[in-house]
Amino acid sequence: MAGLLNKLRMMDAAGKKPEPKTNAPIATFYRKDHLYPVTVFCDRRHATPEILEKVFECPFPHKVAPEDILFLDTETTGLSGGVGTVAFQIGLGYFTPAGFVVEQMLIHDYHQETEMLKLLTARMKRFPVICTFNGKSFDVPLLRSRLVMNRMREDAIPATHADVLYPARRLWKLRLRQCTLGRLENQLLGVEREDDLPGAMVPQAYFQYLKDRDFGPMEKVLEHNRQDIVSLAQLFYELCRLMAQPEEVAQPEDLLSLARMCERSGDVDRATKCYRLCAKGETRAQAFRAMSINAKRQGQTETAYKLCKAMLTRGDDPIYAYEALAKLCEHQMHDPEQAMHYTRQALLMLAEPALKRTEELVEKQAALKLRYARLRRKLIARTQAAE
């Protein structure tokens, strides 16, 4: 089933027709559209301005429809950028009433770059939002430099830029470790590319095409780019869906990461919901710790106290729990005697011979000793004042 879905994703209405092999100069650059059904994508209704701002941490237009977003990916003559790097192939994706269109342009030689960029700027002017994968660091700066080199205006590039790489890392890196586009689409979308041309080989394939005019390898470059565009759009809407419906997140690590994303955006209620959902298994201690910190910040001392006590009962991060209880008792509950008790318990745990004497542990131990001494002085002063 997964193999069939992958083939359907890569299938376009017109089918693929290889370019004829010829050494004669080609008058204009290559351009072709491919149409994909909207059913390839998850529910797009979740991509509201509110959700988009939480996911991408930047302002969006007051109203954003799927038709307002331009998905962009380039194939270039170099992977490190620089003045001499040219985007010889540009892929665009956008929604129309007929479906999702992937429009591809490729220059047969360098002198066609200006003509291709003119069409690109005309397309970009129609969209208030651009979406890329690592485009803030690579694609967009490269296109800006090429527009300048061709004496063209840069203001056609949409002002709002949604770069999927950064929220993808925030949400999935804890579980997946690596967040390349290929790994994300494989692990999250079930895409398995067959006979795919690796990105590192793309520049060399183009240089070879300039020499022998064999368009066969370019077909693979175009196929690679098409899948990049489709996967980019799928991940864009998947991020919005999970932010809007955290209860749909299956993996506890992703829920924990989503909770932290919500905290960064100031959405404490949604963050708390996520922490509660992942307060089990390997993420339980981290979730309870975060919930206790949030409760303390909101002035909910009793709730924070109960959460830390629950951590002790379950044996989850007890050193943190003892120290947090000590702070609550000293500063919020004004009970230095109980605070001293919890500080002593934390110090006893840190003194365990089995613990590795790391720099962090030594610093923690020193801080707790200072706290213990201060609490002791406070209790002595209180006793003397009572006498």
XYZ file of C-alpha atoms in Angstrom:
387
model
C 0.000 0.000 0.000
C 2.790 2.427 0.925
C 4.567 1.718 -2.367
C 1.381 2.463 -4.299
C 0.871 5.734 -2.432
C 4.438 6.768 -3.180
C 3.908 6.137 -6.890
C 0.648 8.088 -6.850
C 2.384 11.011 -5.177
C 4.955 11.145 -7.937
C 2.435 10.666 -10.751
C 1.296 13.679 -12.759
C -1.636 13.968 -15.139
C 0.390 14.372 -18.316
C 3.007 11.731 -17.618
C 6.731 12.060 -18.240
C 8.120 12.591 -21.722
C 11.899 12.642 -21.929
C 13.466 15.588 -23.706
C 15.149 14.698 -26.996
C 18.919 14.490 -26.959
C 20.319 17.256 -29.121
C 23.381 19.452 -29.339
C 21.476 22.307 -30.956
C 20.869 25.364 -28.743
C 17.390 25.448 -27.170
C 15.641 28.791 -27.566
C 14.016 29.070 -24.152
C 14.235 27.493 -20.734
C 12.374 24.316 -19.755
C 9.008 24.786 -18.030
C 6.409 22.173 -17.124
C 3.459 21.786 -14.724
C 2.493 18.661 -12.798
C -0.862 18.327 -11.050
C -1.432 16.408 -7.790
C -4.773 15.717 -6.090
C -5.543 17.636 -2.904
C -6.166 14.283 -1.177
C -2.371 13.823 -1.005
C -2.377 16.385 1.820
C -3.813 16.274 5.324
C -6.589 18.611 6.462
C -5.479 22.129 5.485
C -8.065 23.936 7.619
C -5.730 23.952 10.625
C -3.334 26.398 8.935
C -4.945 29.459 10.501
C -2.897 32.632 11.176
C -2.941 31.822 14.911
C -1.599 28.295 14.416
C 0.912 29.392 11.777
C 2.363 32.009 14.106
C 2.766 29.415 16.870
C 4.473 26.963 14.517
C 6.786 29.345 12.648
C 7.216 32.030 15.340
C 6.688 34.937 12.956
C 3.688 37.135 12.034
C 1.380 36.071 9.211
C -1.231 38.000 7.213
C -4.595 38.384 8.947
C -6.171 35.912 6.514
C -4.240 33.040 4.958
C -5.766 30.538 2.525
C -3.931 27.547 1.004
C -3.894 29.450 -2.305
C -1.827 32.232 -0.654
C 1.251 30.072 -0.017
C 4.029 29.483 -2.535
C 6.186 26.418 -1.870
C 9.678 26.791 -3.331
C 12.754 24.612 -3.763
C 15.816 25.122 -5.945
C 18.496 22.924 -7.462
C 21.807 24.715 -7.782
C 25.312 24.482 -9.225
C 26.745 24.372 -5.689
C 25.591 23.436 -2.208
C 27.524 26.081 -0.277
C 26.209 29.191 -2.016
C 28.573 31.944 -3.112
C 28.605 34.490 -5.932
C 29.187 31.903 -8.636
C 26.357 29.590 -7.531
C 23.344 29.582 -9.866
C 19.873 28.123 -9.323
C 19.632 26.276 -12.619
C 16.309 24.677 -11.674
C 13.462 26.179 -9.651
C 10.423 24.289 -8.428
C 7.234 26.024 -7.290
C 4.163 24.497 -5.666
C 0.780 26.142 -5.161
C -2.858 25.208 -4.753
C -5.436 25.877 -7.450
C -9.109 24.831 -7.763
C -7.892 21.849 -9.820
C -5.355 20.624 -7.246
C -1.748 21.149 -6.204
C 0.427 22.348 -9.074
C 4.168 21.806 -9.158
C 5.641 24.177 -11.711
C 9.238 23.509 -12.716
C 11.705 25.661 -14.611
C 15.204 24.691 -15.757
C 17.702 26.654 -17.816
C 19.430 24.830 -20.673
C 22.324 27.292 -20.394
C 23.371 30.211 -18.222
C 22.176 32.914 -20.632
C 18.551 31.827 -19.953
C 18.755 32.700 -16.245
C 17.329 36.227 -16.639
C 14.333 34.932 -18.592
C 13.618 32.297 -15.932
C 13.974 34.801 -13.089
C 11.486 37.131 -14.783
C 8.880 34.365 -14.760
C 9.779 33.519 -11.148
C 9.258 37.109 -9.962
C 5.944 37.289 -11.818
C 4.804 34.136 -9.993
C 6.017 35.279 -6.572
C 4.117 38.568 -6.746
C 0.869 36.574 -6.553
C 1.642 35.107 -3.117
C 1.913 36.828 0.295
C 3.660 33.807 1.904
C 6.625 31.718 0.765
C 7.460 28.314 2.260
C 10.820 26.546 1.983
C 12.986 23.944 3.692
C 16.130 25.712 4.917
C 15.320 28.484 2.463
C 16.098 31.256 4.956
C 19.732 30.178 4.966
C 20.103 29.027 1.362
C 17.403 29.311 -1.326
C 16.109 32.833 -0.674
C 19.526 34.524 -0.118
C 20.732 32.800 -3.304
C 17.739 34.016 -5.309
C 18.187 37.542 -3.935
C 21.807 37.584 -5.070
C 20.885 36.233 -8.519
C 18.186 38.892 -8.919
C 20.742 41.577 -8.058
C 23.289 40.066 -10.442
C 20.660 40.197 -13.202
C 19.725 43.808 -12.323
C 16.268 42.843 -11.135
C 14.282 43.962 -8.085
C 14.242 41.787 -4.955
C 10.900 42.977 -3.593
C 8.974 40.292 -5.487
C 9.999 37.749 -2.826
C 7.101 37.448 -0.328
C 7.749 39.202 2.984
C 6.377 36.328 5.093
C 8.709 33.327 5.017
C 7.726 30.000 6.610
C 10.852 27.833 6.802
C 9.757 24.283 7.701
C 13.235 23.213 8.840
C 13.134 25.086 12.163
C 9.751 23.943 13.550
C 10.485 20.443 12.206
C 13.621 20.344 14.328
C 11.786 21.677 17.371
C 9.042 19.071 17.031
C 10.780 15.921 15.777
C 14.497 16.139 16.579
C 14.100 14.660 20.075
C 12.772 11.449 18.514
C 14.332 11.357 15.015
C 17.707 12.976 15.839
C 18.256 13.972 12.187
C 15.733 16.253 10.493
C 16.756 16.286 6.840
C 13.884 16.509 4.386
C 14.555 12.948 3.240
C 14.414 11.529 6.761
C 11.296 13.494 7.673
C 9.386 12.394 4.604
C 10.446 8.785 5.123
C 9.632 8.597 8.848
C 6.539 10.803 8.897
C 5.024 10.579 5.421
C 6.026 7.032 4.494
C 7.771 8.152 1.318
C 10.414 5.790 -0.051
C 12.200 7.220 -3.056
C 13.222 4.738 -5.716
C 16.258 5.374 -7.931
C 16.526 8.883 -6.499
C 19.436 11.123 -7.442
C 21.226 12.225 -4.228
C 21.306 15.985 -3.722
C 25.118 16.017 -3.605
C 25.225 14.673 -7.178
C 22.821 17.243 -8.651
C 25.415 19.954 -9.521
C 27.638 17.437 -11.303
C 24.667 16.082 -13.240
C 23.904 19.585 -14.523
C 27.518 20.277 -15.505
C 27.506 17.015 -17.452
C 24.263 18.017 -19.184
C 25.869 21.289 -20.317
C 28.573 19.183 -21.970
C 26.666 16.312 -23.598
C 23.042 17.633 -23.731
C 21.711 14.280 -22.537
C 18.505 15.271 -20.710
C 18.059 11.860 -19.064
C 19.840 12.752 -15.808
C 17.921 16.045 -15.732
C 14.674 14.057 -15.619
C 15.924 12.546 -12.352
C 16.794 16.012 -11.022
C 13.283 17.208 -11.865
C 11.709 14.134 -10.260
C 13.797 14.707 -7.122
C 12.688 18.346 -7.024
C 9.010 17.464 -7.508
C 9.045 15.123 -4.539
C 10.831 17.793 -2.464
C 8.037 20.279 -3.223
C 5.227 17.820 -2.448
C 6.901 16.646 0.775
C 7.517 20.259 1.807
C 3.821 21.098 1.466
C 2.791 17.914 3.280
C 5.102 18.663 6.226
C 3.871 22.269 6.350
C 0.274 21.142 6.900
C 1.279 18.277 9.174
C 2.985 20.758 11.514
C -0.181 22.870 11.601
C -2.397 19.828 12.197
C -0.377 18.600 15.164
C -0.162 22.060 16.716
C -3.955 22.405 16.423
C -4.679 18.828 17.591
C -1.990 17.717 20.079
C -4.142 14.764 21.114
C -3.412 13.322 17.655
C 0.341 13.119 18.374
C 1.207 9.456 18.852
C 4.792 9.658 20.140
C 5.475 10.919 23.731
C 8.755 12.539 22.629
C 6.912 14.558 19.988
C 4.310 15.608 22.546
C 7.042 16.791 24.890
C 8.627 18.783 22.075
C 5.249 20.200 21.073
C 4.651 21.317 24.659
C 7.948 23.191 24.620
C 6.994 24.815 21.306
C 3.744 26.016 22.872
C 5.654 27.416 25.838
C 7.932 29.345 23.480
C 4.886 30.880 21.811
C 3.321 31.802 25.156
C 0.443 29.325 24.878
C 0.588 27.970 28.440
C -2.785 26.208 28.284
C -1.872 24.230 25.171
C 1.556 23.460 26.635
C -0.027 22.126 29.841
C -2.386 19.959 27.786
C 0.584 18.477 25.919
C 2.552 17.870 29.121
C -0.409 16.023 30.652
C -0.760 13.874 27.541
C 2.907 12.831 27.653
C 3.159 12.450 31.458
C 3.863 8.730 31.173
C 6.682 6.408 30.177
C 10.124 7.854 29.529
C 8.832 11.426 29.247
C 6.946 11.379 32.566
C 9.669 12.995 34.698
C 10.293 15.765 32.151
C 6.567 16.439 31.833
C 5.984 16.643 35.592
C 9.030 18.858 35.989
C 7.786 21.269 33.316
C 4.257 21.320 34.753
C 5.585 22.113 38.230
C 7.678 24.989 36.853
C 4.688 26.388 34.940
C 2.457 26.081 38.017
C 5.004 27.965 40.121
C 5.286 30.718 37.493
C 1.521 31.154 37.543
C 1.467 31.415 41.325
C -0.150 27.985 41.779
C 2.020 26.983 44.737
C -0.135 24.116 45.959
C -0.292 22.557 42.479
C 3.471 22.867 42.036
C 4.016 21.312 45.467
C 1.760 18.340 44.684
C 3.474 17.744 41.328
C 6.912 17.657 42.967
C 5.650 15.316 45.701
C 4.243 13.046 42.994
C 7.685 12.981 41.376
C 9.188 11.802 44.660
C 6.539 9.111 45.053
C 7.349 7.743 41.587
C 11.112 8.231 41.905
C 11.197 10.658 38.943
C 14.201 13.022 39.038
C 14.206 13.112 42.880
C 17.117 15.539 43.221
C 15.258 18.157 41.189
C 12.039 17.415 43.125
C 13.722 17.863 46.530
C 15.367 21.129 45.463
C 12.121 22.453 43.940
C 10.226 21.595 47.135
C 12.888 23.356 49.186
C 12.478 26.523 47.107
C 8.679 26.384 47.343
C 8.793 25.909 51.116
C 11.292 28.738 51.624
C 9.964 31.417 49.283
C 6.281 30.688 48.675
C 5.205 28.811 51.819
C 7.624 30.569 54.228
C 8.533 27.333 55.992
C 12.359 27.340 56.338
C 12.369 24.256 58.547
C 10.657 22.135 55.890
C 12.819 23.761 53.207
C 15.885 22.726 55.194
C 14.592 19.168 55.377
C 14.178 18.905 51.597
C 17.592 20.497 51.014
C 19.181 17.921 53.336
C 17.475 15.096 51.414
C 18.816 16.425 48.108
C 22.348 16.648 49.555
C 22.127 13.072 50.845
C 21.187 11.850 47.364
C 24.066 13.796 45.786
C 26.470 12.192 48.260
C 25.700 8.687 46.957
C 29.032 7.012 45.993
C 27.484 5.547 42.832
C 26.915 9.001 41.331
C 29.505 10.156 38.807
C 31.255 13.304 40.064
C 30.545 15.525 37.091
C 31.125 19.284 37.086
C 27.369 19.825 37.051
C 26.870 17.599 40.091
C 29.634 19.384 42.027
C 28.089 22.786 41.221
C 24.652 21.547 42.282
C 26.061 20.206 45.540
C 27.805 23.520 46.300
C 24.614 25.498 45.635
C 22.585 23.241 47.912
C 25.175 23.549 50.686
C 24.878 27.332 50.462
C 21.090 27.042 50.623
C 21.301 24.727 53.620
C 23.630 27.126 55.464
C 21.385 30.100 54.735
C 18.283 28.249 55.928
C 20.116 27.194 59.094
C 21.048 30.808 59.833
C 17.455 31.874 59.216
C 16.135 29.266 61.645
C 18.701 30.249 64.317
C 17.731 33.906 63.927
C 14.060 33.052 64.204
C 14.694 31.024 67.392
C 16.700 33.828 68.978
C 14.046 36.392 68.097
C 11.371 34.201 69.736
C 13.406 33.982 72.927
